[in-house]
Amino acid sequence: MARRHKALRRGWAGLLIAAGTMLFATLGVADPARCTAEQAQPLVPTDPALCQSLIAAVRDPSALPLNQYEDKLNQFFGNYCHRDTASGWRRDKHVRDAGPFTAALAAGAWQGTGFGTHTPVVIWYSPDMADWLVKYRSGEDAGSNPPPPVPDGAIMVKEMFPYPAAACADVDPLKLLPTSGAAVMIRDGKASHDGWFWGWYGFGPNGGWSPDWPPSPNNLLGNMGFAQYCMNCHASAKDNLTFASPRNIEGEPGRPLVYLSQSWFSAPSPPAHHRAVTLPPDEVKRLGEPLYQADQAVDQALRAYLLQMPTWDTVTNMPSATYDNTWVGAGGPRPADQFVTSTQCLGCHDAGSTGLQFDMTVPNPHGDNLINLSPYGTWRSSPMGLAGRDPFFFAQLASEIQTFHPDSKGVVEDTCLGCHGIQGQRQLHIDRFAQADECAPFTRDMVNAVPWPVADEFAKYGALARDGISCTSCHRMALGPAAAGVADAPENACIAQRQEFLNPHNTGFARTFTGSFFVGAPDTLIGPFDKPQVKPMQAALGITPEHNATITTSEICGTCHTVHLPVLQDGNVVTRIYEQTTYPEWAFSAYRTGTSPDGPLPLGPGSLAQSCQGCHMPSKSADGTPVRSKIASIQEYSNFPEAENNLGPEDIDLPVRDGFAAHTLVGLNVFLIKIAQQFPDVLGIPTPDPMMGTRGVDPLVRTEQAMLDLASTGTAEVAVTGLSTAGGTLQATVTVRSETGHKLPSGVGFRRAFVEFQVLDQLGNTLWASGRTNAAGALVDQSGQALDGEYWWMDDCSSRIQPLARLHQPHYQRITGQDQAQIYQELVSTPPPDATAAMCGPGTEAQGMLTTSFLSICNTVKDNRILPHGYLPLADRTEIAKALGATEDLAKESGPTAVDDDPDYVTGGGDSLVYEVPLADLPAGSRPASVQAMLYYQATPPFYLQDRFCTAKGEDPERLKFLVGHLNIDGTQLAGWKLQVSSGQMAVP
């Protein structure tokens, strides 16, 4: 039982109560007429000496590491030291409601529902807290002038009890057990901008509380800490982030606020929702069952079976997301607070955080819960939100620094983590530059840094890096004219160096490629809506939200999704080349808007003009209706239970606006999302939404569905035409029409799509096929033999397979054999020995071997990825590239390679090819009845995975091998390690 109790508090323990959220819906006690919290004897300090020995430490939260401080706090509250009236502690007059309690007749019985910002409460005040309230919040003039800050060390303990308050109102509060725990506020103005230590504590052996070290198995938000999500409500207070009033305090004049309370009935109220959401079982909450034993078929198909497979006992988990919390420090925001984790945003920008309103949601058409469309709720489970924990990225990084470029380890880590760990990398640069006037490299080891049980000096940066491409990564971006005004700011000193290293010959916007953008001041954030309410964010974080239309432009995406990297060889930079050109592909297509933060671009908008956000951050429903919503979930003045000492409606009521954009931000990497669903413990992440809880669809489920929807309705269409069997040959034309605003596929070069073409008999049996795959998604012929280029390494990883032959499937316009397959992909090669810049780049001949190294790309061997509609000719692409500040190389590298003058690659939009199947090649006695063509997508092809396992060792590649081997995709849309995008069929005439 002790082990269970230790884990019980974890599920949602701090998520609702300390944040000031309502314990919504079916909250209640077994009998509203009876106070179930009443105890026979008063619960008061039994060891006053112990309380006195603890009080100094309790009053100074920042003086100790959190794990040590929580131990002191546990002793203090566990002995009810806050109820020490002899030491001057004061309390509320009686148990009081924090909102209405209503009754409804259901199934012939009365049921009660609470609508308070908390369950019924009694607050206890330390002597200095009570004195401050009496002095500055008494009388008619209270609050007319800003009071001084609450003194450091002042404490409020908000004990919480079952609904309704009327049941316990006449009971001596000293005899009440806080059945719902207590929300705690301890003043420490030297630790954070908001000036409070926040927390939730559960009383008694079944209270559900335990310290935040070790983390819960479900990696949930911590129970306690500075700058907690509690501020989503408390930032609406008039001052000092508290609504407390002396008229609630025993012995002071006035009466507490009262609310409607329909508590006359004695029938049982429904079970308390609080128990369900705050105290989950010990087991890890997975969204799908992984394999306990590795999938031997996949292991064999990846040719990794000679390598030892990690097990559940040997795989290394990533650090828990419980530790991913940083905040604006006291006196901030300053450059040292430039980047903060998403924990500072989720309290307001996740749906349902107040428990009283559910803006930013829509009903789930397939259930009785809600789909969370909030910025945090959609971003957190996206590949952007998971970027700092992406197991494929970290295995790639291990290959880069162990095998490909071991003599450039510092450069490689700092460059790559400048995107995937952008907040940690940048904040380290800012802080170290201020201290030592140097841009110290950010390393892979720093990503693992945590604050407990032994404090690590890099814990802040590790938390920021693991948080992914997070809120302050984008909402502080300074592009266009804004960039010039901040170029010399201390927070951009190291960015200037990064620009010079990565983009030395570029100017203007192109100077920002590879995520090398400047950021604005640390006391502002930009957003898409004009006239935002500023006071809550100013109170909570010291930050002013500002309207800036730049956030809606494609360049916000383009700075990171144009990746310009050095070509490294033996520690030297040979030249620079574009590893990823997603943004230029869009800018050169019919989807371009023709504008940028720097002004209009040549040739104007395309015929299908649409920004990146139009697809990846949709603000309209499928029928084109704008999504209407508030942008945040905060304690407003209107439509909330009345509160004292709060700001007025003009400062905190939020408008409902058109154009609310979900931060979905997905492509087709469902493989990553499936891994996150099945292995949250290995990635160190939670699966439930921190604010919605059981009220919402699990975010990773919604993200998966968004990807599947994009695959089926927004990626491509496949059609079969011209089918005939004349002359003893079955002939058919397969056409793939792209629906994307960039190449298909785009992004990192190892993504690929391929066509499977099948000739079927009347029973659906396959008679002939091009594009068959094995268990790991490797393309094979009719005998199961892998096609050339599907594997790069010998089975034991001892050597490459004919590396200088650069074996691969070429681009086809006509396929005649089952050992041929149309694969839409980019393949690149390494530099030859002693390479010079003239040997690399567009138009040069490949002399090295195929590579997956991002920093070894010298030549493009093949790029037949399908071009978007309206792709411009080279001269026009060059004109736009130069207007962006790049050179002609950008225009050249964004074009196709080795497509043999295929006319489909002139203006883009799709690809057509002919399949010719001699009828004599079909099994004897068989008759073809139909043909079928299917387009599949692979985020991580087998050659890429094999290259990870053969070029790196250690925790990161071993973790990836474990995840790949134990991922359970049977019966899913990913069966066979391929995602179906579209299909076309036709009957044989």
Tab-separated table of N, CA, C and O in Angstrom, residues 585 588-591 607-608 735-744 864-873 877 894-896 899 902-912:
chain	number	residue	atom	x	y	z
A	585	GLU	N	10.599	25.434	-51.569
A	585	GLU	CA	9.707	24.671	-52.444
A	585	GLU	C	8.330	25.319	-52.500
A	585	GLU	O	7.698	25.394	-53.560
A	588	PHE	N	8.465	28.714	-54.384
A	588	PHE	CA	8.621	28.579	-55.832
A	588	PHE	C	7.397	27.947	-56.486
A	588	PHE	O	7.430	27.612	-57.669
A	589	SER	N	6.320	27.742	-55.729
A	589	SER	CA	5.160	27.009	-56.236
A	589	SER	C	3.947	27.911	-56.391
A	589	SER	O	3.979	29.106	-56.055
A	590	ALA	N	2.866	27.321	-56.871
A	590	ALA	CA	1.607	28.059	-57.016
A	590	ALA	C	0.999	28.423	-55.676
A	590	ALA	O	0.052	29.214	-55.622
A	591	TYR	N	1.539	27.877	-54.589
A	591	TYR	CA	0.997	28.149	-53.255
A	591	TYR	C	1.617	29.392	-52.618
A	591	TYR	O	1.171	29.836	-51.562
A	607	SER	N	-1.276	30.935	-58.067
A	607	SER	CA	-2.705	30.736	-58.302
A	607	SER	C	-3.398	30.001	-57.167
A	607	SER	O	-4.629	30.029	-57.062
A	608	LEU	N	-2.639	29.335	-56.312
A	608	LEU	CA	-3.211	28.585	-55.177
A	608	LEU	C	-2.717	29.153	-53.859
A	608	LEU	O	-2.574	28.425	-52.876
A	735	THR	N	-1.138	7.647	-62.094
A	735	THR	CA	-0.875	9.075	-61.910
A	735	THR	C	-1.026	9.433	-60.443
A	735	THR	O	-2.040	9.108	-59.820
A	736	VAL	N	-0.011	10.060	-59.904
A	736	VAL	CA	-0.054	10.574	-58.539
A	736	VAL	C	-0.159	12.090	-58.629
A	736	VAL	O	0.721	12.744	-59.196
A	737	ARG	N	-1.237	12.642	-58.089
A	737	ARG	CA	-1.451	14.091	-58.096
A	737	ARG	C	-1.214	14.624	-56.684
A	737	ARG	O	-1.864	14.209	-55.733
A	738	SER	N	-0.289	15.549	-56.575
A	738	SER	CA	0.056	16.102	-55.266
A	738	SER	C	-0.958	17.141	-54.822
A	738	SER	O	-1.499	17.901	-55.635
A	739	GLU	N	-1.197	17.193	-53.537
A	739	GLU	CA	-2.055	18.212	-52.936
A	739	GLU	C	-1.306	18.996	-51.869
A	739	GLU	O	-1.908	19.647	-51.027
A	740	THR	N	0.020	18.917	-51.896
A	740	THR	CA	0.829	19.617	-50.902
A	740	THR	C	1.458	20.858	-51.505
A	740	THR	O	1.652	20.952	-52.721
A	741	GLY	N	1.800	21.803	-50.662
A	741	GLY	CA	2.392	23.055	-51.107
A	741	GLY	C	3.891	23.018	-51.164
A	741	GLY	O	4.540	24.076	-51.217
A	742	HIS	N	4.478	21.834	-51.149
A	742	HIS	CA	5.926	21.658	-51.249
A	742	HIS	C	6.151	20.305	-51.892
A	742	HIS	O	5.203	19.639	-52.324
A	743	LYS	N	7.388	19.878	-51.975
A	743	LYS	CA	7.651	18.565	-52.552
A	743	LYS	C	6.961	17.474	-51.728
A	743	LYS	O	6.684	17.649	-50.545
A	744	LEU	N	6.706	16.360	-52.391
A	744	LEU	CA	6.098	15.210	-51.722
A	744	LEU	C	7.003	14.007	-51.901
A	744	LEU	O	7.184	13.520	-53.020
A	864	ASN	N	13.607	12.866	-57.008
A	864	ASN	CA	12.401	12.814	-57.834
A	864	ASN	C	11.151	13.004	-56.990
A	864	ASN	O	10.052	12.585	-57.390
A	865	ARG	N	11.329	13.623	-55.829
A	865	ARG	CA	10.147	13.920	-55.023
A	865	ARG	C	9.192	14.776	-55.855
A	865	ARG	O	9.622	15.648	-56.616
A	866	ILE	N	7.913	14.503	-55.720
A	866	ILE	CA	6.926	15.151	-56.585
A	866	ILE	C	6.870	16.641	-56.280
A	866	ILE	O	6.744	17.052	-55.124
A	867	LEU	N	6.969	17.425	-57.321
A	867	LEU	CA	6.955	18.879	-57.165
A	867	LEU	C	5.533	19.373	-56.913
A	867	LEU	O	4.565	18.785	-57.409
A	868	PRO	N	5.398	20.477	-56.184
A	868	PRO	CA	4.065	21.057	-55.997
A	868	PRO	C	3.564	21.693	-57.296
A	868	PRO	O	4.337	21.939	-58.221
A	869	HIS	N	2.283	21.972	-57.334
A	869	HIS	CA	1.693	22.592	-58.520
A	869	HIS	C	2.348	23.940	-58.810
A	869	HIS	O	2.739	24.677	-57.901
A	870	GLY	N	2.440	24.239	-60.099
A	870	GLY	CA	2.905	25.554	-60.516
A	870	GLY	C	4.350	25.838	-60.191
A	870	GLY	O	4.710	26.993	-59.919
A	871	TYR	N	5.196	24.805	-60.231
A	871	TYR	CA	6.599	25.011	-59.875
A	871	TYR	C	7.273	25.860	-60.948
A	871	TYR	O	7.125	25.629	-62.158
A	872	LEU	N	8.006	26.839	-60.505
A	872	LEU	CA	8.573	27.833	-61.401
A	872	LEU	C	9.847	27.320	-62.060
A	872	LEU	O	10.591	26.513	-61.479
A	873	PRO	N	10.151	27.809	-63.251
A	873	PRO	CA	11.423	27.452	-63.891
A	873	PRO	C	12.596	28.064	-63.143
A	873	PRO	O	12.436	28.973	-62.324
A	877	ARG	N	12.830	30.953	-60.208
A	877	ARG	CA	13.211	30.545	-58.852
A	877	ARG	C	14.417	31.352	-58.381
A	877	ARG	O	14.504	31.755	-57.224
A	894	SER	N	16.679	23.332	-55.103
A	894	SER	CA	15.263	23.075	-54.878
A	894	SER	C	14.604	22.388	-56.063
A	894	SER	O	13.418	22.046	-56.002
A	895	GLY	N	15.336	22.185	-57.139
A	895	GLY	CA	14.790	21.527	-58.306
A	895	GLY	C	14.960	20.021	-58.243
A	895	GLY	O	15.535	19.480	-57.300
A	896	PRO	N	14.477	19.303	-59.249
A	896	PRO	CA	14.632	17.847	-59.275
A	896	PRO	C	16.019	17.446	-59.761
A	896	PRO	O	16.740	18.244	-60.368
A	899	VAL	N	15.812	12.921	-63.109
A	899	VAL	CA	14.447	12.511	-63.486
A	899	VAL	C	14.335	12.289	-64.988
A	899	VAL	O	13.217	12.099	-65.510
A	902	ASP	N	11.759	13.949	-67.487
A	902	ASP	CA	10.345	13.619	-67.315
A	902	ASP	C	9.529	14.906	-67.375
A	902	ASP	O	9.756	15.835	-66.586
A	903	PRO	N	8.580	15.011	-68.291
A	903	PRO	CA	7.813	16.260	-68.412
A	903	PRO	C	7.013	16.603	-67.168
A	903	PRO	O	6.636	17.766	-66.977
A	904	ASP	N	6.741	15.619	-66.341
A	904	ASP	CA	5.991	15.898	-65.108
A	904	ASP	C	6.785	16.765	-64.141
A	904	ASP	O	6.209	17.322	-63.194
A	905	TYR	N	8.095	16.872	-64.361
A	905	TYR	CA	8.943	17.626	-63.439
A	905	TYR	C	9.311	19.001	-64.001
A	905	TYR	O	10.333	19.575	-63.618
A	906	VAL	N	8.459	19.507	-64.878
A	906	VAL	CA	8.663	20.858	-65.389
A	906	VAL	C	7.863	21.855	-64.567
A	906	VAL	O	8.415	22.744	-63.922
A	907	THR	N	6.549	21.700	-64.543
A	907	THR	CA	5.701	22.601	-63.742
A	907	THR	C	5.142	21.920	-62.507
A	907	THR	O	4.511	22.584	-61.684
A	908	GLY	N	5.381	20.624	-62.370
A	908	GLY	CA	5.013	19.931	-61.139
A	908	GLY	C	3.546	19.592	-61.020
A	908	GLY	O	2.770	19.659	-61.972
A	909	GLY	N	3.180	19.220	-59.819
A	909	GLY	CA	1.797	18.871	-59.523
A	909	GLY	C	1.524	17.397	-59.491
A	909	GLY	O	0.460	16.973	-59.016
A	910	GLY	N	2.448	16.572	-59.980
A	910	GLY	CA	2.197	15.146	-59.974
A	910	GLY	C	3.203	14.391	-60.806
A	910	GLY	O	4.177	14.947	-61.331
A	911	ASP	N	2.950	13.101	-60.928
A	911	ASP	CA	3.819	12.238	-61.721
A	911	ASP	C	2.983	11.120	-62.306
A	911	ASP	O	2.111	10.555	-61.630
A	912	SER	N	3.235	10.800	-63.576
A	912	SER	CA	2.582	9.674	-64.227
A	912	SER	C	3.641	8.711	-64.722
A	912	SER	O	4.707	9.130	-65.224
